[in-house]
mmCIF file of C-alpha atoms in Angstrom:
data_model
loop_
_atom_site.group_PDB
_atom_site.id
_atom_site.type_symbol
_atom_site.label_atom_id
_atom_site.label_comp_id
_atom_site.label_asym_id
_atom_site.label_seq_id
_atom_site.Cartn_x
_atom_site.Cartn_y
_atom_site.Cartn_z
ATOM 1 C CA UNK Q 1156 0.000 0.000 0.000
ATOM 2 C CA UNK Q 1157 1.383 3.428 -0.898
ATOM 3 C CA UNK Q 1158 1.966 6.236 1.566
ATOM 4 C CA UNK Q 1159 -0.936 8.225 0.112
ATOM 5 C CA UNK Q 1160 -3.371 5.307 0.428
ATOM 6 C CA UNK Q 1161 -2.214 4.722 3.978
ATOM 7 C CA UNK Q 1162 -3.426 8.181 5.085
ATOM 8 C CA UNK Q 1163 -6.647 8.682 3.091
ATOM 9 C CA UNK Q 1164 -8.893 7.760 6.001
ATOM 10 C CA UNK Q 1165 -6.750 9.251 8.770
ATOM 11 C CA UNK Q 1166 -9.399 11.806 9.843
ATOM 12 C CA UNK Q 1167 -11.972 9.113 10.586
ATOM 13 C CA UNK Q 1168 -9.682 6.738 12.506
ATOM 14 C CA UNK Q 1169 -8.964 6.576 16.208
ATOM 15 C CA UNK Q 1170 -5.841 8.089 17.773
ATOM 16 C CA UNK Q 1171 -4.185 4.649 17.972
ATOM 17 C CA UNK Q 1172 -4.811 4.039 14.255
ATOM 18 C CA UNK Q 1173 -3.318 7.446 13.484
ATOM 19 C CA UNK Q 1174 -0.158 6.529 15.373
ATOM 20 C CA UNK Q 1175 0.143 3.278 13.407
ATOM 21 C CA UNK Q 1176 -0.335 5.092 10.108
ATOM 22 C CA UNK Q 1177 2.346 7.623 10.949
ATOM 23 C CA UNK Q 1178 4.798 4.901 12.021
ATOM 24 C CA UNK Q 1179 4.106 3.004 8.802
ATOM 25 C CA UNK Q 1180 4.645 6.116 6.773
ATOM 26 C CA UNK Q 1181 7.944 6.848 8.457
ATOM 27 C CA UNK Q 1182 9.105 3.285 7.845
ATOM 28 C CA UNK Q 1183 8.240 3.476 4.148
ATOM 29 C CA UNK Q 1184 10.312 6.591 3.751
ATOM 30 C CA UNK Q 1185 13.420 4.914 5.133
ATOM 31 C CA UNK Q 1186 15.700 2.724 3.071
ATOM 32 C CA UNK Q 1187 15.292 -1.048 2.915
ATOM 33 C CA UNK Q 1188 18.347 -1.403 5.127
ATOM 34 C CA UNK Q 1189 16.705 0.509 8.001
ATOM 35 C CA UNK Q 1190 15.323 -1.818 10.685
ATOM 36 C CA UNK Q 1191 13.286 -1.045 13.818
ATOM 37 C CA UNK Q 1192 10.708 1.430 14.978
ATOM 38 C CA UNK Q 1193 13.113 4.138 16.170
ATOM 39 C CA UNK Q 1194 12.751 6.265 13.041
ATOM 40 C CA UNK Q 1195 14.498 9.223 14.624
ATOM 41 C CA UNK Q 1196 17.886 7.425 14.201
ATOM 42 C CA UNK Q 1197 18.786 7.060 10.513
ATOM 43 C CA UNK Q 1198 22.380 6.260 9.596
ATOM 44 C CA UNK Q 1199 21.912 5.315 5.933
ATOM 45 C CA UNK Q 1200 21.758 7.815 3.067
ATOM 46 C CA UNK Q 1201 18.252 7.722 1.547
ATOM 47 C CA UNK Q 1202 19.727 8.238 -1.939
ATOM 48 C CA UNK Q 1203 22.874 6.140 -2.252
ATOM 49 C CA UNK Q 1204 22.596 3.857 0.770
ATOM 50 C CA UNK Q 1205 25.969 4.871 2.153
ATOM 51 C CA UNK Q 1206 26.254 4.450 5.915
ATOM 52 C CA UNK Q 1207 27.438 7.283 8.079
ATOM 53 C CA UNK Q 1208 27.174 8.955 11.450
ATOM 54 C CA UNK Q 1209 23.634 10.201 11.997
ATOM 55 C CA UNK Q 1210 24.852 13.423 13.594
ATOM 56 C CA UNK Q 1211 26.969 14.331 10.577
ATOM 57 C CA UNK Q 1212 24.415 13.681 7.841
ATOM 58 C CA UNK Q 1213 22.081 16.140 6.088
ATOM 59 C CA UNK Q 1214 18.420 15.930 7.133
ATOM 60 C CA UNK Q 1215 15.309 16.763 5.103
ATOM 61 C CA UNK Q 1216 14.356 20.275 6.196
ATOM 62 C CA UNK Q 1217 10.601 19.631 6.077
ATOM 63 C CA UNK Q 1218 9.839 16.179 7.430
ATOM 64 C CA UNK Q 1219 13.102 15.665 9.371
ATOM 65 C CA UNK Q 1220 12.721 11.924 8.750
ATOM 66 C CA UNK Q 1221 15.322 11.063 6.070
ATOM 67 C CA UNK Q 1222 19.044 11.764 5.948
ATOM 68 C CA UNK Q 1223 21.704 12.038 3.276
ATOM 69 C CA UNK Q 1224 25.451 11.604 3.265
ATOM 70 C CA UNK Q 1225 25.912 14.967 1.552
ATOM 71 C CA UNK Q 1226 24.079 17.871 -0.082
ATOM 72 C CA UNK Q 1227 24.419 16.344 -3.543
ATOM 73 C CA UNK Q 1228 22.503 13.189 -2.599
ATOM 74 C CA UNK Q 1229 19.919 15.353 -0.896
ATOM 75 C CA UNK Q 1230 19.372 17.365 -4.074
ATOM 76 C CA UNK Q 1231 19.275 14.275 -6.315
ATOM 77 C CA UNK Q 1232 16.735 12.522 -4.096
ATOM 78 C CA UNK Q 1233 14.554 15.612 -3.639
ATOM 79 C CA UNK Q 1234 12.147 14.915 -6.511
ATOM 80 C CA UNK Q 1235 11.673 11.261 -5.529
ATOM 81 C CA UNK Q 1236 11.189 12.136 -1.859
ATOM 82 C CA UNK Q 1237 8.899 15.144 -2.395
ATOM 83 C CA UNK Q 1238 5.575 13.259 -2.448
ATOM 84 C CA UNK Q 1239 6.314 11.210 0.686
ATOM 85 C CA UNK Q 1240 7.672 14.297 2.436
ATOM 86 C CA UNK Q 1241 4.588 16.380 1.765
ATOM 87 C CA UNK Q 1242 2.320 13.504 2.779
ATOM 88 C CA UNK Q 1243 4.177 13.056 6.056
ATOM 89 C CA UNK Q 1244 3.979 16.776 6.844
ATOM 90 C CA UNK Q 1245 0.267 16.782 6.040
ATOM 91 C CA UNK Q 1246 -0.441 13.760 8.231
ATOM 92 C CA UNK Q 1247 1.709 15.140 11.049
ATOM 93 C CA UNK Q 1248 -0.185 18.438 10.920
ATOM 94 C CA UNK Q 1249 -3.479 16.550 10.909
ATOM 95 C CA UNK Q 1250 -2.395 14.514 13.898
ATOM 96 C CA UNK Q 1251 -1.208 17.625 15.740
ATOM 97 C CA UNK Q 1252 -4.542 19.328 15.074
ATOM 98 C CA UNK Q 1253 -6.407 16.359 16.534
ATOM 99 C CA UNK Q 1254 -4.234 16.430 19.620
ATOM 100 C CA UNK Q 1255 -4.824 20.176 20.020
ATOM 101 C CA UNK Q 1256 -8.579 19.703 19.652
ATOM 102 C CA UNK Q 1257 -8.536 16.965 22.286
ATOM 103 C CA UNK Q 1258 -6.471 19.106 24.645
ATOM 104 C CA UNK Q 1259 -8.856 22.033 24.146
ATOM 105 C CA UNK Q 1260 -11.859 19.771 24.775
ATOM 106 C CA UNK Q 1261 -10.361 18.476 28.015
ATOM 107 C CA UNK Q 1262 -9.372 22.001 29.087
ATOM 108 C CA UNK Q 1263 -12.900 23.271 28.390
ATOM 109 C CA UNK Q 1264 -14.391 20.395 30.358
ATOM 110 C CA UNK Q 1265 -12.151 21.073 33.364
ATOM 111 C CA UNK Q 1266 -12.907 24.780 33.111
ATOM 112 C CA UNK Q 1267 -16.655 24.151 33.191
ATOM 113 C CA UNK Q 1268 -16.300 21.803 36.137
ATOM 114 C CA UNK Q 1269 -14.586 24.551 38.111
ATOM 115 C CA UNK Q 1270 -16.885 27.280 36.820
ATOM 116 C CA UNK Q 1271 -20.128 25.554 37.771
ATOM 117 C CA UNK Q 1272 -19.066 24.392 41.212
ATOM 118 C CA UNK Q 1273 -21.170 25.801 44.025
ATOM 119 C CA UNK Q 1274 -18.806 28.310 45.677
ATOM 120 C CA UNK Q 1275 -18.423 28.400 49.451
ATOM 121 C CA UNK Q 1276 -20.958 30.609 51.294
ATOM 122 C CA UNK Q 1277 -20.117 34.139 52.296
ATOM 123 C CA UNK Q 1278 -18.383 34.657 55.608
ATOM 124 C CA UNK Q 1279 -20.336 35.194 58.810
ATOM 125 C CA UNK Q 1280 -20.786 38.429 60.695
ATOM 126 C CA UNK Q 1281 -18.106 38.440 63.427
ATOM 127 C CA UNK Q 1282 -20.649 39.567 66.030
ATOM 128 C CA UNK Q 1283 -23.843 37.568 65.506
ATOM 129 C CA UNK Q 1284 -22.144 34.737 63.558
ATOM 130 C CA UNK Q 1285 -24.889 34.643 60.945
ATOM 131 C CA UNK Q 1286 -24.127 34.586 57.257
ATOM 132 C CA UNK Q 1287 -23.532 38.069 55.869
ATOM 133 C CA UNK Q 1288 -26.144 39.243 53.353
ATOM 134 C CA UNK Q 1289 -25.202 39.415 49.675
ATOM 135 C CA UNK Q 1290 -26.670 42.905 49.272
ATOM 136 C CA UNK Q 1291 -24.128 45.616 50.030
ATOM 137 C CA UNK Q 1292 -26.829 47.522 51.940
ATOM 138 C CA UNK Q 1293 -27.010 44.662 54.400
ATOM 139 C CA UNK Q 1294 -23.457 45.005 55.634
ATOM 140 C CA UNK Q 1295 -20.862 47.670 56.391
ATOM 141 C CA UNK Q 1296 -17.084 47.677 56.291
ATOM 142 C CA UNK Q 1297 -15.462 49.276 59.355
ATOM 143 C CA UNK Q 1298 -12.007 50.611 58.587
ATOM 144 C CA UNK Q 1299 -11.095 50.941 62.270
ATOM 145 C CA UNK Q 1300 -10.839 47.174 62.791
ATOM 146 C CA UNK Q 1301 -11.113 45.960 59.179
ATOM 147 C CA UNK Q 1302 -14.296 43.983 59.865
ATOM 148 C CA UNK Q 1303 -17.303 43.477 57.607
ATOM 149 C CA UNK Q 1304 -20.322 43.564 59.934
ATOM 150 C CA UNK Q 1305 -24.015 43.079 59.239
ATOM 151 C CA UNK Q 1306 -26.139 46.198 59.634
ATOM 152 C CA UNK Q 1307 -28.330 44.386 62.133
ATOM 153 C CA UNK Q 1308 -25.415 44.378 64.564
ATOM 154 C CA UNK Q 1309 -24.431 47.886 63.536
ATOM 155 C CA UNK Q 1310 -27.937 49.169 64.249
ATOM 156 C CA UNK Q 1311 -28.442 47.226 67.468
ATOM 157 C CA UNK Q 1312 -28.655 49.388 70.628
ATOM 158 C CA UNK Q 1313 -25.788 49.425 73.094
ATOM 159 C CA UNK Q 1314 -26.371 49.185 76.858
ATOM 160 C CA UNK Q 1315 -24.147 50.074 79.786
ATOM 161 C CA UNK Q 1316 -23.585 47.806 82.782
ATOM 162 C CA UNK Q 1317 -26.770 49.192 84.334
ATOM 163 C CA UNK Q 1318 -28.901 48.188 81.374
ATOM 164 C CA UNK Q 1319 -29.325 51.743 80.105
ATOM 165 C CA UNK Q 1320 -29.034 52.623 76.414
ATOM 166 C CA UNK Q 1321 -25.908 54.602 75.663
ATOM 167 C CA UNK Q 1322 -24.607 56.568 72.717
ATOM 168 C CA UNK Q 1323 -23.954 54.138 69.877
ATOM 169 C CA UNK Q 1324 -21.424 56.178 67.925
ATOM 170 C CA UNK Q 1325 -18.788 53.491 68.141
ATOM 171 C CA UNK Q 1326 -17.766 50.514 66.068
ATOM 172 C CA UNK Q 1327 -19.956 47.578 67.108
ATOM 173 C CA UNK Q 1328 -16.920 45.288 67.062
ATOM 174 C CA UNK Q 1329 -13.872 47.144 68.408
ATOM 175 C CA UNK Q 1330 -15.716 50.106 70.049
ATOM 176 C CA UNK Q 1331 -13.527 52.665 68.295
ATOM 177 C CA UNK Q 1332 -15.451 55.966 67.943
ATOM 178 C CA UNK Q 1333 -16.912 56.580 64.497
ATOM 179 C CA UNK Q 1334 -14.827 58.862 62.244
ATOM 180 C CA UNK Q 1335 -15.691 62.512 62.794
ATOM 181 C CA UNK Q 1336 -15.699 63.295 59.060
ATOM 182 C CA UNK Q 1337 -15.435 61.727 55.619
ATOM 183 C CA UNK Q 1338 -11.801 62.770 55.557
ATOM 184 C CA UNK Q 1339 -11.178 60.892 58.801
ATOM 185 C CA UNK Q 1340 -12.830 57.788 57.365
ATOM 186 C CA UNK Q 1341 -10.728 58.057 54.196
ATOM 187 C CA UNK Q 1342 -7.558 58.259 56.263
ATOM 188 C CA UNK Q 1343 -8.526 55.052 58.040
ATOM 189 C CA UNK Q 1344 -9.197 53.382 54.699
ATOM 190 C CA UNK Q 1345 -5.810 54.511 53.403
ATOM 191 C CA UNK Q 1346 -4.079 53.063 56.444
ATOM 192 C CA UNK Q 1347 -5.850 49.770 55.857
ATOM 193 C CA UNK Q 1348 -5.062 49.906 52.142
ATOM 194 C CA UNK Q 1349 -1.362 50.445 52.772
ATOM 195 C CA UNK Q 1350 -1.366 47.448 55.069
ATOM 196 C CA UNK Q 1351 -3.208 45.439 52.385
ATOM 197 C CA UNK Q 1352 -5.190 43.560 55.000
ATOM 198 C CA UNK Q 1353 -8.038 43.095 54.509
ATOM 199 C CA UNK Q 1354 -8.573 43.661 50.747
ATOM 200 C CA UNK Q 1355 -11.942 45.412 51.345
ATOM 201 C CA UNK Q 1356 -10.104 48.663 52.053
ATOM 202 C CA UNK Q 1357 -8.143 48.437 48.793
ATOM 203 C CA UNK Q 1358 -11.363 47.753 46.919
ATOM 204 C CA UNK Q 1359 -13.207 50.600 48.676
ATOM 205 C CA UNK Q 1360 -10.548 53.155 47.722
ATOM 206 C CA UNK Q 1361 -10.854 51.904 44.149
ATOM 207 C CA UNK Q 1362 -14.589 52.634 44.268
ATOM 208 C CA UNK Q 1363 -13.796 56.147 45.550
ATOM 209 C CA UNK Q 1364 -11.574 56.729 42.521
ATOM 210 C CA UNK Q 1365 -14.174 55.306 40.129
ATOM 211 C CA UNK Q 1366 -16.996 57.489 41.459
ATOM 212 C CA UNK Q 1367 -14.949 60.529 42.522
ATOM 213 C CA UNK Q 1368 -16.079 60.240 46.165
ATOM 214 C CA UNK Q 1369 -14.758 61.917 49.339
ATOM 215 C CA UNK Q 1370 -12.420 64.288 47.543
ATOM 216 C CA UNK Q 1371 -10.842 61.644 45.300
ATOM 217 C CA UNK Q 1372 -10.491 62.630 41.644
ATOM 218 C CA UNK Q 1373 -12.426 60.410 39.266
ATOM 219 C CA UNK Q 1374 -9.763 58.118 37.842
ATOM 220 C CA UNK Q 1375 -10.852 54.847 36.247
ATOM 221 C CA UNK Q 1376 -7.281 53.732 35.596
ATOM 222 C CA UNK Q 1377 -6.345 54.129 39.271
ATOM 223 C CA UNK Q 1378 -9.547 52.321 40.257
ATOM 224 C CA UNK Q 1379 -8.623 49.369 38.028
ATOM 225 C CA UNK Q 1380 -5.129 49.280 39.466
ATOM 226 C CA UNK Q 1381 -6.514 49.035 43.013
ATOM 227 C CA UNK Q 1382 -9.154 46.460 42.062
ATOM 228 C CA UNK Q 1383 -6.516 44.218 40.538
ATOM 229 C CA UNK Q 1384 -4.561 44.519 43.767
ATOM 230 C CA UNK Q 1385 -7.662 43.689 45.840
ATOM 231 C CA UNK Q 1386 -8.491 40.740 43.578
ATOM 232 C CA UNK Q 1387 -5.011 39.318 44.043
ATOM 233 C CA UNK Q 1388 -5.633 39.520 47.794
ATOM 234 C CA UNK Q 1389 -8.783 37.420 47.396
ATOM 235 C CA UNK Q 1390 -11.558 39.980 46.897
ATOM 236 C CA UNK Q 1391 -14.026 38.324 44.489
ATOM 237 C CA UNK Q 1392 -16.141 41.453 43.993
ATOM 238 C CA UNK Q 1393 -13.081 43.281 42.692
ATOM 239 C CA UNK Q 1394 -12.924 40.878 39.737
ATOM 240 C CA UNK Q 1395 -16.574 41.673 39.005
ATOM 241 C CA UNK Q 1396 -15.828 45.412 38.952
ATOM 242 C CA UNK Q 1397 -12.881 44.798 36.625
ATOM 243 C CA UNK Q 1398 -15.207 42.804 34.363
ATOM 244 C CA UNK Q 1399 -17.713 45.679 34.301
ATOM 245 C CA UNK Q 1400 -14.921 48.109 33.402
ATOM 246 C CA UNK Q 1401 -13.979 45.976 30.397
ATOM 247 C CA UNK Q 1402 -17.610 45.502 29.387
ATOM 248 C CA UNK Q 1403 -18.467 49.209 29.423
ATOM 249 C CA UNK Q 1404 -15.063 50.714 28.601
ATOM 250 C CA UNK Q 1405 -14.329 52.437 31.911
ATOM 251 C CA UNK Q 1406 -10.587 53.084 31.987
ATOM 252 C CA UNK Q 1407 -9.957 50.486 29.282
ATOM 253 C CA UNK Q 1408 -11.219 49.727 25.805
ATOM 254 C CA UNK Q 1409 -14.393 47.659 25.601
ATOM 255 C CA UNK Q 1410 -13.473 43.984 25.512
ATOM 256 C CA UNK Q 1411 -16.353 41.538 26.016
ATOM 257 C CA UNK Q 1412 -14.070 38.493 26.195
ATOM 258 C CA UNK Q 1413 -11.996 39.994 28.979
ATOM 259 C CA UNK Q 1414 -15.175 41.021 30.772
ATOM 260 C CA UNK Q 1415 -16.406 37.428 30.738
ATOM 261 C CA UNK Q 1416 -12.990 36.213 31.920
ATOM 262 C CA UNK Q 1417 -13.088 38.473 34.977
ATOM 263 C CA UNK Q 1418 -16.747 37.686 35.649
ATOM 264 C CA UNK Q 1419 -15.797 34.012 35.716
ATOM 265 C CA UNK Q 1420 -12.982 34.618 38.187
ATOM 266 C CA UNK Q 1421 -15.369 36.615 40.361
ATOM 267 C CA UNK Q 1422 -18.135 34.003 40.130
ATOM 268 C CA UNK Q 1423 -15.771 31.190 41.068
ATOM 269 C CA UNK Q 1424 -14.781 33.282 44.082
ATOM 270 C CA UNK Q 1425 -18.414 33.433 45.181
ATOM 271 C CA UNK Q 1426 -19.682 36.761 43.815
ATOM 272 C CA UNK Q 1427 -23.386 36.337 42.958
ATOM 273 C CA UNK Q 1428 -23.598 39.509 40.846
ATOM 274 C CA UNK Q 1429 -20.820 38.320 38.543
ATOM 275 C CA UNK Q 1430 -22.543 34.938 38.337
ATOM 276 C CA UNK Q 1431 -25.773 36.660 37.306
ATOM 277 C CA UNK Q 1432 -23.865 38.630 34.662
ATOM 278 C CA UNK Q 1433 -22.551 35.381 33.208
ATOM 279 C CA UNK Q 1434 -26.095 34.035 33.122
ATOM 280 C CA UNK Q 1435 -27.194 37.120 31.195
ATOM 281 C CA UNK Q 1436 -24.402 36.668 28.633
ATOM 282 C CA UNK Q 1437 -25.309 33.014 28.101
ATOM 283 C CA UNK Q 1438 -28.987 33.946 27.781
ATOM 284 C CA UNK Q 1439 -28.136 36.545 25.133
ATOM 285 C CA UNK Q 1440 -26.136 33.897 23.269
ATOM 286 C CA UNK Q 1441 -29.055 31.480 23.354
ATOM 287 C CA UNK Q 1442 -27.301 29.015 25.691
ATOM 288 C CA UNK Q 1443 -30.308 28.402 27.918
ATOM 289 C CA UNK Q 1444 -28.898 25.437 29.856
ATOM 290 C CA UNK Q 1445 -25.714 27.289 30.798
ATOM 291 C CA UNK Q 1446 -27.676 30.440 31.664
ATOM 292 C CA UNK Q 1447 -29.945 28.441 33.965
ATOM 293 C CA UNK Q 1448 -26.946 26.860 35.708
ATOM 294 C CA UNK Q 1449 -25.454 30.292 36.410
ATOM 295 C CA UNK Q 1450 -28.749 31.702 37.660
ATOM 296 C CA UNK Q 1451 -29.287 28.744 39.982
ATOM 297 C CA UNK Q 1452 -25.879 29.236 41.615
ATOM 298 C CA UNK Q 1453 -26.498 32.977 41.858
ATOM 299 C CA UNK Q 1454 -29.881 32.401 43.520
ATOM 300 C CA UNK Q 1455 -28.227 30.170 46.108
ATOM 301 C CA UNK Q 1456 -25.793 33.019 46.650
ATOM 302 C CA UNK Q 1457 -28.679 35.322 47.486
ATOM 303 C CA UNK Q 1458 -29.096 37.399 44.322
ATOM 304 C CA UNK Q 1459 -32.829 37.945 43.838
ATOM 305 C CA UNK Q 1460 -32.470 39.240 40.257
ATOM 306 C CA UNK Q 1461 -31.350 35.760 39.208
ATOM 307 C CA UNK Q 1462 -34.552 34.356 40.706
ATOM 308 C CA UNK Q 1463 -36.511 36.845 38.609
ATOM 309 C CA UNK Q 1464 -34.607 35.734 35.495
ATOM 310 C CA UNK Q 1465 -35.456 32.091 36.159
ATOM 311 C CA UNK Q 1466 -39.094 33.096 36.595
ATOM 312 C CA UNK Q 1467 -38.985 34.784 33.174
ATOM 313 C CA UNK Q 1468 -37.311 31.736 31.629
ATOM 314 C CA UNK Q 1469 -40.075 29.570 33.073
ATOM 315 C CA UNK Q 1470 -42.771 31.914 31.736
ATOM 316 C CA UNK Q 1471 -41.186 31.801 28.264
ATOM 317 C CA UNK Q 1472 -40.757 28.030 28.214
ATOM 318 C CA UNK Q 1473 -36.968 27.984 28.678
ATOM 319 C CA UNK Q 1474 -37.077 26.544 32.202
ATOM 320 C CA UNK Q 1475 -39.297 23.858 33.689
ATOM 321 C CA UNK Q 1476 -41.639 24.129 36.640
ATOM 322 C CA UNK Q 1477 -39.190 21.955 38.572
ATOM 323 C CA UNK Q 1478 -36.395 24.417 37.768
ATOM 324 C CA UNK Q 1479 -38.401 27.355 39.074
ATOM 325 C CA UNK Q 1480 -39.451 25.422 42.171
ATOM 326 C CA UNK Q 1481 -35.836 24.508 42.832
ATOM 327 C CA UNK Q 1482 -34.821 28.152 42.478
ATOM 328 C CA UNK Q 1483 -37.435 29.218 45.012
ATOM 329 C CA UNK Q 1484 -36.197 26.571 47.430
ATOM 330 C CA UNK Q 1485 -32.601 27.733 47.026
ATOM 331 C CA UNK Q 1486 -33.533 31.336 47.694
ATOM 332 C CA UNK Q 1487 -35.562 30.356 50.752
ATOM 333 C CA UNK Q 1488 -32.561 28.423 52.051
ATOM 334 C CA UNK Q 1489 -30.439 31.563 51.641
ATOM 335 C CA UNK Q 1490 -33.002 33.701 53.475
ATOM 336 C CA UNK Q 1491 -33.071 31.155 56.285
ATOM 337 C CA UNK Q 1492 -29.336 31.673 56.753
ATOM 338 C CA UNK Q 1493 -29.361 35.484 56.796
ATOM 339 C CA UNK Q 1494 -32.663 36.493 58.411
ATOM 340 C CA UNK Q 1495 -32.738 37.727 61.994
ATOM 341 C CA UNK Q 1496 -34.976 39.862 64.159
ATOM 342 C CA UNK Q 1497 -32.297 42.508 64.602
ATOM 343 C CA UNK Q 1498 -31.620 42.750 60.866
ATOM 344 C CA UNK Q 1499 -35.353 43.097 60.253
ATOM 345 C CA UNK Q 1500 -35.493 45.957 62.782
ATOM 346 C CA UNK Q 1501 -32.638 47.712 61.016
ATOM 347 C CA UNK Q 1502 -34.313 47.279 57.606
ATOM 348 C CA UNK Q 1503 -37.577 48.747 58.962
ATOM 349 C CA UNK Q 1504 -35.716 51.703 60.463
ATOM 350 C CA UNK Q 1505 -33.937 52.648 57.231
ATOM 351 C CA UNK Q 1506 -33.958 51.669 53.583
ATOM 352 C CA UNK Q 1507 -30.167 51.791 53.635
ATOM 353 C CA UNK Q 1508 -30.217 48.748 55.932
ATOM 354 C CA UNK Q 1509 -32.242 46.607 53.514
ATOM 355 C CA UNK Q 1510 -30.576 43.201 53.340
ATOM 356 C CA UNK Q 1511 -32.659 41.127 50.910
#
């Protein structure tokens, strides 16, 4: 069988068959004196049959599979070798493409496995030890001690040793007096940012630069720089903000692929908003199953907008009744972990304490 016939059906064969075809092809291109499967060692000139040291012989520049005792033999044999050489290169490229496709398939599968894992729940409030709400209005970062505390504990009244209510203008965790001004609060944030622990302070200063708050100039580039720093320290929400910057062109050129990349990093870190954003992108692309998976994880993370999206998918026939029921159950489970009497009191007292 000729070399060409040996590779006609290469695309439809298994990987093992491809290997056999390539080995057979290499063998056919060697001289009759060559024996064995180690085709990388050729010590016989393919033109004249003269033996020589493999290291000192000329090699075909394209296929690298045949050798010649000198440049003259190489030139003489070129026309005869051309067909086999081109066929080998073609088959090798075909084989390499199959290997790349398989590697990409495996990489995509592993990526999806990591992407669609249920992330760990948010940390607990250090005072009441209940899960912190997903909504930013349900929690507050205190720069004095670097703690993220639920607004139920922040709103709760403070009593002295006689049981009398006292002035509550102190941090509910470390009892440091509240900052006297925005400037004082910013200075505390800067001190925390310089220490780099925790990353919430770094992220918060980035938000100040993005929005031009508390005397900071509006600087999207500086905000991105700080968010990258916070993300490296483990702040999942920072990745989401970086993704939004790339999606809407804030400080960088619009790049949808980069936006999705950072949303994925944020979602895998547990950020429900980023997870919802990924669901929206998949929905826009018509990938209903993947969108539903993202929304389900986001609902479990406490993001009510994802529950609304699943409701719409159900109404439009893109999600089943069981899917919607499951989403409701997941959201109820989240509420069961965050609800408390004190948080409800805070939410009634002020809209800024709303936590679900």
